[in-house]
mmCIF file of N, CA, C and O in Angstrom:
data_model
loop_
_atom_site.group_PDB
_atom_site.id
_atom_site.type_symbol
_atom_site.label_atom_id
_atom_site.label_comp_id
_atom_site.label_asym_id
_atom_site.label_seq_id
_atom_site.Cartn_x
_atom_site.Cartn_y
_atom_site.Cartn_z
ATOM 1 N N MET A 1 -103.942 75.736 16.698
ATOM 2 C CA MET A 1 -105.889 75.632 16.856
ATOM 3 C C MET A 1 -106.007 74.874 17.122
ATOM 4 O O MET A 1 -105.896 73.666 17.444
ATOM 5 N N ALA A 2 -107.286 74.794 17.436
ATOM 6 C CA ALA A 2 -108.394 73.806 18.773
ATOM 7 C C ALA A 2 -109.446 73.925 19.316
ATOM 8 O O ALA A 2 -110.154 75.108 18.490
ATOM 9 N N PHE A 3 -110.002 73.129 18.947
ATOM 10 C CA PHE A 3 -111.687 73.677 20.000
ATOM 11 C C PHE A 3 -112.142 72.941 20.909
ATOM 12 O O PHE A 3 -111.561 71.585 21.064
ATOM 13 N N LYS A 4 -113.088 73.199 21.401
ATOM 14 C CA LYS A 4 -113.055 72.752 22.688
ATOM 15 C C LYS A 4 -114.950 72.163 22.711
ATOM 16 O O LYS A 4 -116.049 73.135 22.313
ATOM 17 N N LYS A 5 -115.286 71.312 23.096
ATOM 18 C CA LYS A 5 -117.081 70.267 23.010
ATOM 19 C C LYS A 5 -117.419 70.152 24.290
ATOM 20 O O LYS A 5 -117.098 69.489 25.280
ATOM 21 N N GLN A 6 -118.414 70.971 24.270
ATOM 22 C CA GLN A 6 -119.184 71.288 25.145
ATOM 23 C C GLN A 6 -120.775 70.498 25.225
ATOM 24 O O GLN A 6 -121.800 71.218 25.011
ATOM 25 N N TYR A 7 -120.939 69.241 25.785
ATOM 26 C CA TYR A 7 -122.374 68.814 25.485
ATOM 27 C C TYR A 7 -123.295 69.010 26.360
ATOM 28 O O TYR A 7 -122.667 69.469 27.778
ATOM 29 N N LEU A 8 -124.653 70.061 25.875
ATOM 30 C CA LEU A 8 -125.523 70.045 26.748
ATOM 31 C C LEU A 8 -126.424 69.124 27.533
ATOM 32 O O LEU A 8 -126.765 68.736 26.148
ATOM 33 N N LYS A 9 -126.862 69.142 28.940
ATOM 34 C CA LYS A 9 -127.627 67.540 29.058
ATOM 35 C C LYS A 9 -128.999 67.959 28.926
ATOM 36 O O LYS A 9 -130.004 67.898 28.406
ATOM 37 N N SER A 10 -129.353 69.278 28.884
ATOM 38 C CA SER A 10 -130.766 70.603 28.351
ATOM 39 C C SER A 10 -131.087 70.659 27.337
ATOM 40 O O SER A 10 -132.545 70.685 26.872
ATOM 41 N N LYS A 11 -130.081 70.205 26.327
ATOM 42 C CA LYS A 11 -130.463 70.630 24.734
ATOM 43 C C LYS A 11 -130.001 69.483 23.594
ATOM 44 O O LYS A 11 -128.594 69.197 24.295
ATOM 45 N N ALA A 12 -130.325 69.508 22.963
ATOM 46 C CA ALA A 12 -129.509 67.928 21.781
ATOM 47 C C ALA A 12 -128.602 69.063 20.942
ATOM 48 O O ALA A 12 -128.457 68.929 19.748
ATOM 49 N N VAL A 13 -127.888 69.997 21.435
ATOM 50 C CA VAL A 13 -126.684 70.705 21.113
ATOM 51 C C VAL A 13 -125.056 70.674 21.754
ATOM 52 O O VAL A 13 -125.698 69.977 23.346
ATOM 53 N N CYS A 14 -124.267 70.573 21.265
ATOM 54 C CA CYS A 14 -123.305 70.846 21.810
ATOM 55 C C CYS A 14 -122.740 72.169 21.454
ATOM 56 O O CYS A 14 -122.158 72.528 20.312
ATOM 57 N N LYS A 15 -122.194 72.982 22.861
ATOM 58 C CA LYS A 15 -121.483 73.744 22.396
ATOM 59 C C LYS A 15 -119.726 73.604 21.941
ATOM 60 O O LYS A 15 -118.784 73.240 22.587
ATOM 61 N N VAL A 16 -119.194 74.307 20.888
ATOM 62 C CA VAL A 16 -117.899 74.214 19.862
ATOM 63 C C VAL A 16 -117.511 75.488 20.565
ATOM 64 O O VAL A 16 -117.949 76.290 19.396
ATOM 65 N N THR A 17 -116.472 75.498 21.131
ATOM 66 C CA THR A 17 -115.508 76.594 20.981
ATOM 67 C C THR A 17 -114.401 76.911 19.913
ATOM 68 O O THR A 17 -113.347 75.810 20.735
ATOM 69 N N PHE A 18 -114.302 77.226 19.418
ATOM 70 C CA PHE A 18 -113.055 77.249 18.305
ATOM 71 C C PHE A 18 -111.952 78.579 18.918
ATOM 72 O O PHE A 18 -112.281 79.440 19.030
ATOM 73 N N LYS A 19 -110.896 78.048 18.368
ATOM 74 C CA LYS A 19 -109.212 78.679 19.336
ATOM 75 C C LYS A 19 -108.743 78.800 18.059
ATOM 76 O O LYS A 19 -108.508 77.933 17.234
ATOM 77 N N ILE A 20 -108.079 79.811 17.640
ATOM 78 C CA ILE A 20 -106.709 80.100 16.856
ATOM 79 C C ILE A 20 -105.769 81.088 17.273
ATOM 80 O O ILE A 20 -106.025 81.948 18.163
ATOM 81 N N SER A 21 -104.274 80.656 17.540
ATOM 82 C CA SER A 21 -103.941 81.317 18.298
ATOM 83 C C SER A 21 -102.991 82.524 17.289
ATOM 84 O O SER A 21 -103.557 82.731 16.365
ATOM 85 N N LYS A 22 -101.913 83.445 17.758
ATOM 86 C CA LYS A 22 -101.389 84.746 17.173
ATOM 87 C C LYS A 22 -100.541 84.206 16.405
ATOM 88 O O LYS A 22 -100.623 84.572 15.008
ATOM 89 N N ASP A 23 -100.104 83.139 16.338
ATOM 90 C CA ASP A 23 -99.064 82.311 15.515
ATOM 91 C C ASP A 23 -99.598 81.996 14.021
ATOM 92 O O ASP A 23 -99.969 81.897 13.258
ATOM 93 N N GLU A 24 -101.002 80.886 14.202
ATOM 94 C CA GLU A 24 -101.331 80.067 13.873
ATOM 95 C C GLU A 24 -102.910 81.533 12.177
ATOM 96 O O GLU A 24 -102.337 81.438 11.647
ATOM 97 N N ALA A 25 -102.664 82.271 12.812
ATOM 98 C CA ALA A 25 -103.732 83.690 12.497
ATOM 99 C C ALA A 25 -102.375 83.830 11.541
ATOM 100 O O ALA A 25 -103.092 85.369 11.283
ATOM 101 N N ARG A 26 -101.066 83.794 11.972
ATOM 102 C CA ARG A 26 -100.505 85.071 10.981
ATOM 103 C C ARG A 26 -100.834 86.488 11.693
ATOM 104 O O ARG A 26 -100.585 87.295 10.404
ATOM 105 N N GLU A 27 -101.328 86.848 12.737
ATOM 106 C CA GLU A 27 -101.276 87.833 13.329
ATOM 107 C C GLU A 27 -102.069 88.997 12.774
ATOM 108 O O GLU A 27 -102.202 90.423 12.406
ATOM 109 N N ALA A 28 -102.815 88.423 12.170
ATOM 110 C CA ALA A 28 -103.940 88.902 11.126
ATOM 111 C C ALA A 28 -104.866 89.734 12.522
ATOM 112 O O ALA A 28 -104.899 89.768 13.511
ATOM 113 N N GLU A 29 -104.840 90.470 11.339
ATOM 114 C CA GLU A 29 -106.468 91.833 12.370
ATOM 115 C C GLU A 29 -107.857 91.506 12.715
ATOM 116 O O GLU A 29 -108.253 91.447 13.584
ATOM 117 N N SER A 30 -108.019 90.012 11.721
ATOM 118 C CA SER A 30 -109.812 89.662 11.743
ATOM 119 C C SER A 30 -109.794 88.099 11.247
ATOM 120 O O SER A 30 -108.986 88.261 10.774
ATOM 121 N N VAL A 31 -110.458 87.643 12.009
ATOM 122 C CA VAL A 31 -110.806 86.071 11.653
ATOM 123 C C VAL A 31 -111.768 85.920 12.028
ATOM 124 O O VAL A 31 -112.750 86.138 12.600
ATOM 125 N N ARG A 32 -112.340 85.208 11.056
ATOM 126 C CA ARG A 32 -113.718 84.878 10.609
ATOM 127 C C ARG A 32 -114.080 83.106 10.564
ATOM 128 O O ARG A 32 -113.254 82.504 10.634
ATOM 129 N N LEU A 33 -114.666 82.800 11.767
ATOM 130 C CA LEU A 33 -114.952 81.114 11.552
ATOM 131 C C LEU A 33 -116.165 81.374 10.112
ATOM 132 O O LEU A 33 -117.677 81.801 10.567
ATOM 133 N N VAL A 34 -115.827 80.523 9.376
ATOM 134 C CA VAL A 34 -117.127 80.688 8.095
ATOM 135 C C VAL A 34 -117.229 78.803 7.454
ATOM 136 O O VAL A 34 -116.335 78.178 7.887
ATOM 137 N N GLY A 35 -118.358 77.979 7.808
ATOM 138 C CA GLY A 35 -118.484 77.024 7.634
ATOM 139 C C GLY A 35 -119.757 76.565 7.392
ATOM 140 O O GLY A 35 -120.831 77.641 6.981
ATOM 141 N N ASP A 36 -120.286 75.497 7.570
ATOM 142 C CA ASP A 36 -121.386 74.389 6.996
ATOM 143 C C ASP A 36 -122.840 75.232 8.045
ATOM 144 O O ASP A 36 -123.945 75.453 7.885
ATOM 145 N N PHE A 37 -122.119 75.446 9.097
ATOM 146 C CA PHE A 37 -123.332 76.307 10.094
ATOM 147 C C PHE A 37 -124.000 77.328 9.603
ATOM 148 O O PHE A 37 -124.618 78.165 10.656
ATOM 149 N N ASN A 38 -123.232 78.580 9.309
ATOM 150 C CA ASN A 38 -123.397 79.305 8.862
ATOM 151 C C ASN A 38 -123.536 80.145 7.547
ATOM 152 O O ASN A 38 -123.870 80.948 6.843
ATOM 153 N N ASN A 39 -123.894 78.592 6.498
ATOM 154 C CA ASN A 39 -123.478 78.411 5.162
ATOM 155 C C ASN A 39 -123.043 79.842 4.138
ATOM 156 O O ASN A 39 -123.115 80.120 3.855
ATOM 157 N N TRP A 40 -121.787 79.312 4.971
ATOM 158 C CA TRP A 40 -119.898 79.598 4.499
ATOM 159 C C TRP A 40 -120.475 81.062 4.002
ATOM 160 O O TRP A 40 -120.262 81.846 3.424
ATOM 161 N N ASP A 41 -120.602 81.471 5.012
ATOM 162 C CA ASP A 41 -120.934 83.741 5.061
ATOM 163 C C ASP A 41 -119.994 84.443 5.806
ATOM 164 O O ASP A 41 -119.266 84.209 6.639
ATOM 165 N N THR A 42 -119.286 84.971 4.224
ATOM 166 C CA THR A 42 -117.577 85.475 4.735
ATOM 167 C C THR A 42 -118.216 86.608 5.192
ATOM 168 O O THR A 42 -116.566 87.062 5.885
ATOM 169 N N ALA A 43 -119.474 87.289 5.089
ATOM 170 C CA ALA A 43 -119.525 88.334 6.473
ATOM 171 C C ALA A 43 -119.512 87.686 7.607
ATOM 172 O O ALA A 43 -120.149 89.140 8.138
ATOM 173 N N ALA A 44 -119.592 86.838 8.231
ATOM 174 C CA ALA A 44 -120.022 86.477 9.170
ATOM 175 C C ALA A 44 -119.241 87.247 10.453
ATOM 176 O O ALA A 44 -118.243 88.092 10.531
ATOM 177 N N VAL A 45 -120.047 87.217 12.014
ATOM 178 C CA VAL A 45 -119.378 88.030 12.321
ATOM 179 C C VAL A 45 -117.766 87.973 13.402
ATOM 180 O O VAL A 45 -117.915 86.179 13.396
ATOM 181 N N PRO A 46 -116.760 88.302 13.038
ATOM 182 C CA PRO A 46 -115.589 88.171 12.924
ATOM 183 C C PRO A 46 -116.031 87.763 14.612
ATOM 184 O O PRO A 46 -115.819 87.780 15.660
ATOM 185 N N MET A 47 -114.339 86.386 14.669
ATOM 186 C CA MET A 47 -114.622 86.059 15.932
ATOM 187 C C MET A 47 -113.911 87.079 17.222
ATOM 188 O O MET A 47 -112.956 87.842 16.693
ATOM 189 N N LYS A 48 -113.764 86.468 18.332
ATOM 190 C CA LYS A 48 -113.504 87.995 19.371
ATOM 191 C C LYS A 48 -111.348 87.809 19.612
ATOM 192 O O LYS A 48 -111.382 86.641 20.098
ATOM 193 N N LYS A 49 -111.711 89.055 19.255
ATOM 194 C CA LYS A 49 -109.781 88.780 19.182
ATOM 195 C C LYS A 49 -109.513 88.779 20.938
ATOM 196 O O LYS A 49 -109.908 89.834 21.338
ATOM 197 N N LEU A 50 -108.609 87.813 21.298
ATOM 198 C CA LEU A 50 -108.147 88.157 22.995
ATOM 199 C C LEU A 50 -107.398 88.502 22.799
ATOM 200 O O LEU A 50 -105.907 89.471 22.019
ATOM 201 N N LYS A 51 -106.305 89.429 24.454
ATOM 202 C CA LYS A 51 -105.357 90.237 24.504
ATOM 203 C C LYS A 51 -104.067 89.430 24.041
ATOM 204 O O LYS A 51 -103.118 90.271 23.860
ATOM 205 N N ASP A 52 -104.160 87.888 24.053
ATOM 206 C CA ASP A 52 -102.809 87.510 23.760
ATOM 207 C C ASP A 52 -102.553 87.612 21.909
ATOM 208 O O ASP A 52 -101.957 87.074 21.651
ATOM 209 N N GLY A 53 -103.440 88.012 21.886
ATOM 210 C CA GLY A 53 -103.526 88.074 19.768
ATOM 211 C C GLY A 53 -104.013 86.636 19.051
ATOM 212 O O GLY A 53 -104.442 86.746 18.086
ATOM 213 N N SER A 54 -104.830 85.818 19.830
ATOM 214 C CA SER A 54 -105.714 85.183 19.362
ATOM 215 C C SER A 54 -106.582 85.205 19.384
ATOM 216 O O SER A 54 -107.543 86.205 19.874
ATOM 217 N N PHE A 55 -107.284 84.151 18.799
ATOM 218 C CA PHE A 55 -109.350 84.492 18.115
ATOM 219 C C PHE A 55 -110.304 83.911 19.068
ATOM 220 O O PHE A 55 -109.148 82.287 18.683
ATOM 221 N N THR A 56 -111.129 83.855 19.036
ATOM 222 C CA THR A 56 -112.189 82.456 19.548
ATOM 223 C C THR A 56 -113.597 83.189 18.910
ATOM 224 O O THR A 56 -113.535 84.286 19.116
ATOM 225 N N ALA A 57 -114.271 81.528 19.617
ATOM 226 C CA ALA A 57 -115.892 82.003 18.755
ATOM 227 C C ALA A 57 -116.349 80.820 19.550
ATOM 228 O O ALA A 57 -115.586 79.520 19.324
ATOM 229 N N THR A 58 -117.221 80.959 19.861
ATOM 230 C CA THR A 58 -118.616 79.343 20.709
ATOM 231 C C THR A 58 -119.497 79.711 19.881
ATOM 232 O O THR A 58 -120.007 80.798 19.151
ATOM 233 N N VAL A 59 -119.770 78.385 19.368
ATOM 234 C CA VAL A 59 -121.093 77.795 18.083
ATOM 235 C C VAL A 59 -121.796 77.086 18.847
ATOM 236 O O VAL A 59 -121.298 75.919 19.382
ATOM 237 N N GLU A 60 -123.284 76.885 18.627
ATOM 238 C CA GLU A 60 -123.849 75.673 19.202
ATOM 239 C C GLU A 60 -124.086 74.907 18.056
ATOM 240 O O GLU A 60 -125.080 75.682 17.011
ATOM 241 N N LEU A 61 -123.653 73.505 17.924
ATOM 242 C CA LEU A 61 -123.686 73.160 16.720
ATOM 243 C C LEU A 61 -124.929 71.899 17.358
ATOM 244 O O LEU A 61 -124.787 71.328 18.447
ATOM 245 N N GLU A 62 -125.936 71.408 16.446
ATOM 246 C CA GLU A 62 -126.640 69.847 16.375
ATOM 247 C C GLU A 62 -125.929 68.621 16.768
ATOM 248 O O GLU A 62 -125.042 68.817 15.642
ATOM 249 N N LYS A 63 -126.290 68.141 17.682
ATOM 250 C CA LYS A 63 -125.473 66.893 17.775
ATOM 251 C C LYS A 63 -125.601 65.919 16.841
ATOM 252 O O LYS A 63 -126.740 66.570 15.885
ATOM 253 N N ASP A 64 -124.652 64.735 17.128
ATOM 254 C CA ASP A 64 -124.881 63.561 16.056
ATOM 255 C C ASP A 64 -124.605 64.235 14.357
ATOM 256 O O ASP A 64 -124.954 63.762 13.275
ATOM 257 N N ALA A 65 -123.726 65.364 14.343
ATOM 258 C CA ALA A 65 -123.404 65.964 12.676
ATOM 259 C C ALA A 65 -122.047 66.244 12.885
ATOM 260 O O ALA A 65 -121.476 66.357 13.597
ATOM 261 N N LYS A 66 -121.841 66.073 11.321
ATOM 262 C CA LYS A 66 -120.412 67.080 11.174
ATOM 263 C C LYS A 66 -120.316 67.806 10.077
ATOM 264 O O LYS A 66 -121.183 67.912 9.882
ATOM 265 N N TYR A 67 -119.293 68.902 10.755
ATOM 266 C CA TYR A 67 -119.859 70.144 10.106
ATOM 267 C C TYR A 67 -118.532 70.779 9.427
ATOM 268 O O TYR A 67 -117.338 70.504 10.159
ATOM 269 N N GLN A 68 -118.163 70.937 7.963
ATOM 270 C CA GLN A 68 -117.035 71.973 7.364
ATOM 271 C C GLN A 68 -116.775 72.939 7.573
ATOM 272 O O GLN A 68 -118.058 73.799 7.963
ATOM 273 N N PHE A 69 -115.694 73.696 7.666
ATOM 274 C CA PHE A 69 -115.670 74.756 8.170
ATOM 275 C C PHE A 69 -114.124 75.199 8.035
ATOM 276 O O PHE A 69 -113.493 74.188 7.741
ATOM 277 N N ARG A 70 -113.401 76.371 7.730
ATOM 278 C CA ARG A 70 -112.454 77.043 7.843
ATOM 279 C C ARG A 70 -111.933 78.174 8.670
ATOM 280 O O ARG A 70 -113.820 78.983 8.613
ATOM 281 N N TYR A 71 -111.741 78.974 8.447
ATOM 282 C CA TYR A 71 -110.979 80.361 9.143
ATOM 283 C C TYR A 71 -110.721 80.813 8.311
ATOM 284 O O TYR A 71 -110.160 80.796 6.906
ATOM 285 N N LEU A 72 -111.127 82.546 8.066
ATOM 286 C CA LEU A 72 -110.706 83.735 6.846
ATOM 287 C C LEU A 72 -110.130 85.056 7.681
ATOM 288 O O LEU A 72 -110.758 85.510 8.567
ATOM 289 N N LEU A 73 -108.825 84.702 7.375
ATOM 290 C CA LEU A 73 -108.127 85.633 8.335
ATOM 291 C C LEU A 73 -108.218 87.125 7.119
ATOM 292 O O LEU A 73 -107.827 87.153 5.940
ATOM 293 N N ASN A 74 -108.294 87.598 7.952
ATOM 294 C CA ASN A 74 -108.687 89.437 7.166
ATOM 295 C C ASN A 74 -109.606 89.493 5.530
ATOM 296 O O ASN A 74 -108.501 90.306 4.486
ATOM 297 N N ASP A 75 -110.285 88.740 6.023
ATOM 298 C CA ASP A 75 -111.650 88.431 4.402
ATOM 299 C C ASP A 75 -110.178 88.152 3.669
ATOM 300 O O ASP A 75 -110.797 88.665 2.240
ATOM 301 N N GLN A 76 -109.298 87.544 2.926
ATOM 302 C CA GLN A 76 -108.779 87.286 2.228
ATOM 303 C C GLN A 76 -107.735 85.888 2.751
ATOM 304 O O GLN A 76 -108.045 84.778 1.194
ATOM 305 N N GLU A 77 -107.697 85.296 3.261
ATOM 306 C CA GLU A 77 -106.608 84.080 3.183
ATOM 307 C C GLU A 77 -107.534 82.981 4.328
ATOM 308 O O GLU A 77 -108.204 83.493 4.873
ATOM 309 N N TRP A 78 -107.687 82.075 3.268
ATOM 310 C CA TRP A 78 -108.755 80.643 3.882
ATOM 311 C C TRP A 78 -107.226 79.699 5.190
ATOM 312 O O TRP A 78 -106.092 79.850 4.347
ATOM 313 N N GLU A 79 -107.593 79.044 5.948
ATOM 314 C CA GLU A 79 -106.901 78.623 7.271
ATOM 315 C C GLU A 79 -107.535 77.697 7.314
ATOM 316 O O GLU A 79 -108.831 77.768 7.772
ATOM 317 N N ASN A 80 -107.337 75.843 7.308
ATOM 318 C CA ASN A 80 -107.316 75.045 8.034
ATOM 319 C C ASN A 80 -107.029 75.329 9.627
ATOM 320 O O ASN A 80 -106.861 75.701 9.999
ATOM 321 N N ASP A 81 -108.131 74.246 10.220
ATOM 322 C CA ASP A 81 -107.624 73.952 11.977
ATOM 323 C C ASP A 81 -106.908 72.608 11.763
ATOM 324 O O ASP A 81 -107.508 71.489 11.259
ATOM 325 N N TRP A 82 -105.994 72.540 12.379
ATOM 326 C CA TRP A 82 -105.126 71.205 11.682
ATOM 327 C C TRP A 82 -105.373 70.418 13.000
ATOM 328 O O TRP A 82 -104.667 69.990 13.208
ATOM 329 N N SER A 83 -106.068 70.536 14.128
ATOM 330 C CA SER A 83 -106.407 69.852 14.895
ATOM 331 C C SER A 83 -107.493 69.345 14.993
ATOM 332 O O SER A 83 -108.355 68.778 15.765
ATOM 333 N N ALA A 84 -107.644 69.812 13.557
ATOM 334 C CA ALA A 84 -110.093 69.119 13.720
ATOM 335 C C ALA A 84 -109.453 67.432 13.379
ATOM 336 O O ALA A 84 -109.058 67.066 12.971
ATOM 337 N N ASP A 85 -111.315 67.372 13.762
ATOM 338 C CA ASP A 85 -111.312 66.139 13.462
ATOM 339 C C ASP A 85 -110.911 64.839 12.216
ATOM 340 O O ASP A 85 -111.080 64.118 12.069
ATOM 341 N N GLU A 86 -111.847 66.069 11.248
ATOM 342 C CA GLU A 86 -110.922 64.932 9.771
ATOM 343 C C GLU A 86 -110.835 66.036 9.038
ATOM 344 O O GLU A 86 -111.525 67.074 9.092
ATOM 345 N N TYR A 87 -110.579 65.827 7.720
ATOM 346 C CA TYR A 87 -110.237 66.748 6.746
ATOM 347 C C TYR A 87 -111.436 65.974 4.755
ATOM 348 O O TYR A 87 -111.304 64.855 5.005
ATOM 349 N N LEU A 88 -112.034 67.331 4.800
ATOM 350 C CA LEU A 88 -113.132 66.625 3.623
ATOM 351 C C LEU A 88 -112.569 67.436 2.283
ATOM 352 O O LEU A 88 -112.478 68.857 2.338
ATOM 353 N N PRO A 89 -112.616 66.697 1.013
ATOM 354 C CA PRO A 89 -112.193 67.750 -0.052
ATOM 355 C C PRO A 89 -113.402 69.066 -0.588
ATOM 356 O O PRO A 89 -114.600 68.677 -0.368
ATOM 357 N N SER A 90 -112.991 69.950 -0.579
ATOM 358 C CA SER A 90 -113.940 71.388 -0.629
ATOM 359 C C SER A 90 -114.649 71.095 -2.396
ATOM 360 O O SER A 90 -114.104 70.640 -3.040
ATOM 361 N N PRO A 91 -116.104 71.123 -2.146
ATOM 362 C CA PRO A 91 -116.681 71.345 -3.536
ATOM 363 C C PRO A 91 -116.139 72.462 -4.432
ATOM 364 O O PRO A 91 -116.992 72.648 -5.364
ATOM 365 N N VAL A 92 -116.017 73.701 -3.765
ATOM 366 C CA VAL A 92 -115.645 73.925 -4.858
ATOM 367 C C VAL A 92 -113.987 74.650 -4.503
ATOM 368 O O VAL A 92 -113.609 76.022 -5.501
ATOM 369 N N SER A 93 -112.624 74.534 -4.397
ATOM 370 C CA SER A 93 -111.713 74.207 -4.949
ATOM 371 C C SER A 93 -110.939 73.481 -4.359
ATOM 372 O O SER A 93 -111.654 72.105 -3.993
ATOM 373 N N LEU A 94 -108.954 73.651 -4.486
ATOM 374 C CA LEU A 94 -108.719 71.947 -4.464
ATOM 375 C C LEU A 94 -108.181 71.760 -3.421
ATOM 376 O O LEU A 94 -107.476 71.376 -2.662
ATOM 377 N N ASP A 95 -108.616 72.531 -2.337
ATOM 378 C CA ASP A 95 -108.037 72.551 -1.135
ATOM 379 C C ASP A 95 -109.314 71.419 -0.381
ATOM 380 O O ASP A 95 -110.157 70.945 -0.622
ATOM 381 N N GLU A 96 -108.799 71.021 1.009
ATOM 382 C CA GLU A 96 -109.337 70.529 2.495
ATOM 383 C C GLU A 96 -110.479 71.702 3.427
ATOM 384 O O GLU A 96 -109.742 72.664 3.456
ATOM 385 N N ASN A 97 -111.656 71.136 3.990
ATOM 386 C CA ASN A 97 -111.984 71.921 4.570
ATOM 387 C C ASN A 97 -111.726 71.022 5.884
ATOM 388 O O ASN A 97 -111.818 70.371 6.173
ATOM 389 N N SER A 98 -111.973 71.947 7.164
ATOM 390 C CA SER A 98 -111.636 71.153 8.101
ATOM 391 C C SER A 98 -113.065 70.275 8.462
ATOM 392 O O SER A 98 -114.075 71.138 8.328
ATOM 393 N N VAL A 99 -112.760 69.464 9.587
ATOM 394 C CA VAL A 99 -114.272 69.170 9.965
ATOM 395 C C VAL A 99 -114.353 69.205 11.645
ATOM 396 O O VAL A 99 -114.040 68.200 12.117
ATOM 397 N N VAL A 100 -115.426 69.070 12.129
ATOM 398 C CA VAL A 100 -115.644 69.209 13.670
ATOM 399 C C VAL A 100 -117.406 68.178 13.548
ATOM 400 O O VAL A 100 -118.051 68.065 12.850
ATOM 401 N N ALA A 101 -116.868 67.061 14.768
ATOM 402 C CA ALA A 101 -118.177 66.577 14.542
ATOM 403 C C ALA A 101 -118.619 66.092 16.040
ATOM 404 O O ALA A 101 -117.358 66.352 17.177
ATOM 405 N N VAL A 102 -119.862 66.291 15.769
ATOM 406 C CA VAL A 102 -120.639 66.380 17.534
ATOM 407 C C VAL A 102 -121.508 65.405 17.663
ATOM 408 O O VAL A 102 -121.860 64.838 16.800
#
């Protein structure tokens, strides 16, 4: 798992491309990127599945902020991004959430 940050000169945003490999997704049929930036909407548009079985999604996030997120595999299992910038305790479970800082 990993994400790539691309800061835009023309806007106060950062394009963040999230990617989860086929193995990390445990061969899921669908993966959703769910977090602060979409109000933890578990019905969010699924990430794009690539030919190699990995999943990707790009989100524009306002700069100088931190966002908590997780991946939702097959609408059932939660997975963190183990390359996240940091981790914070979830306010709704005993799990930790991944954090991306932009």
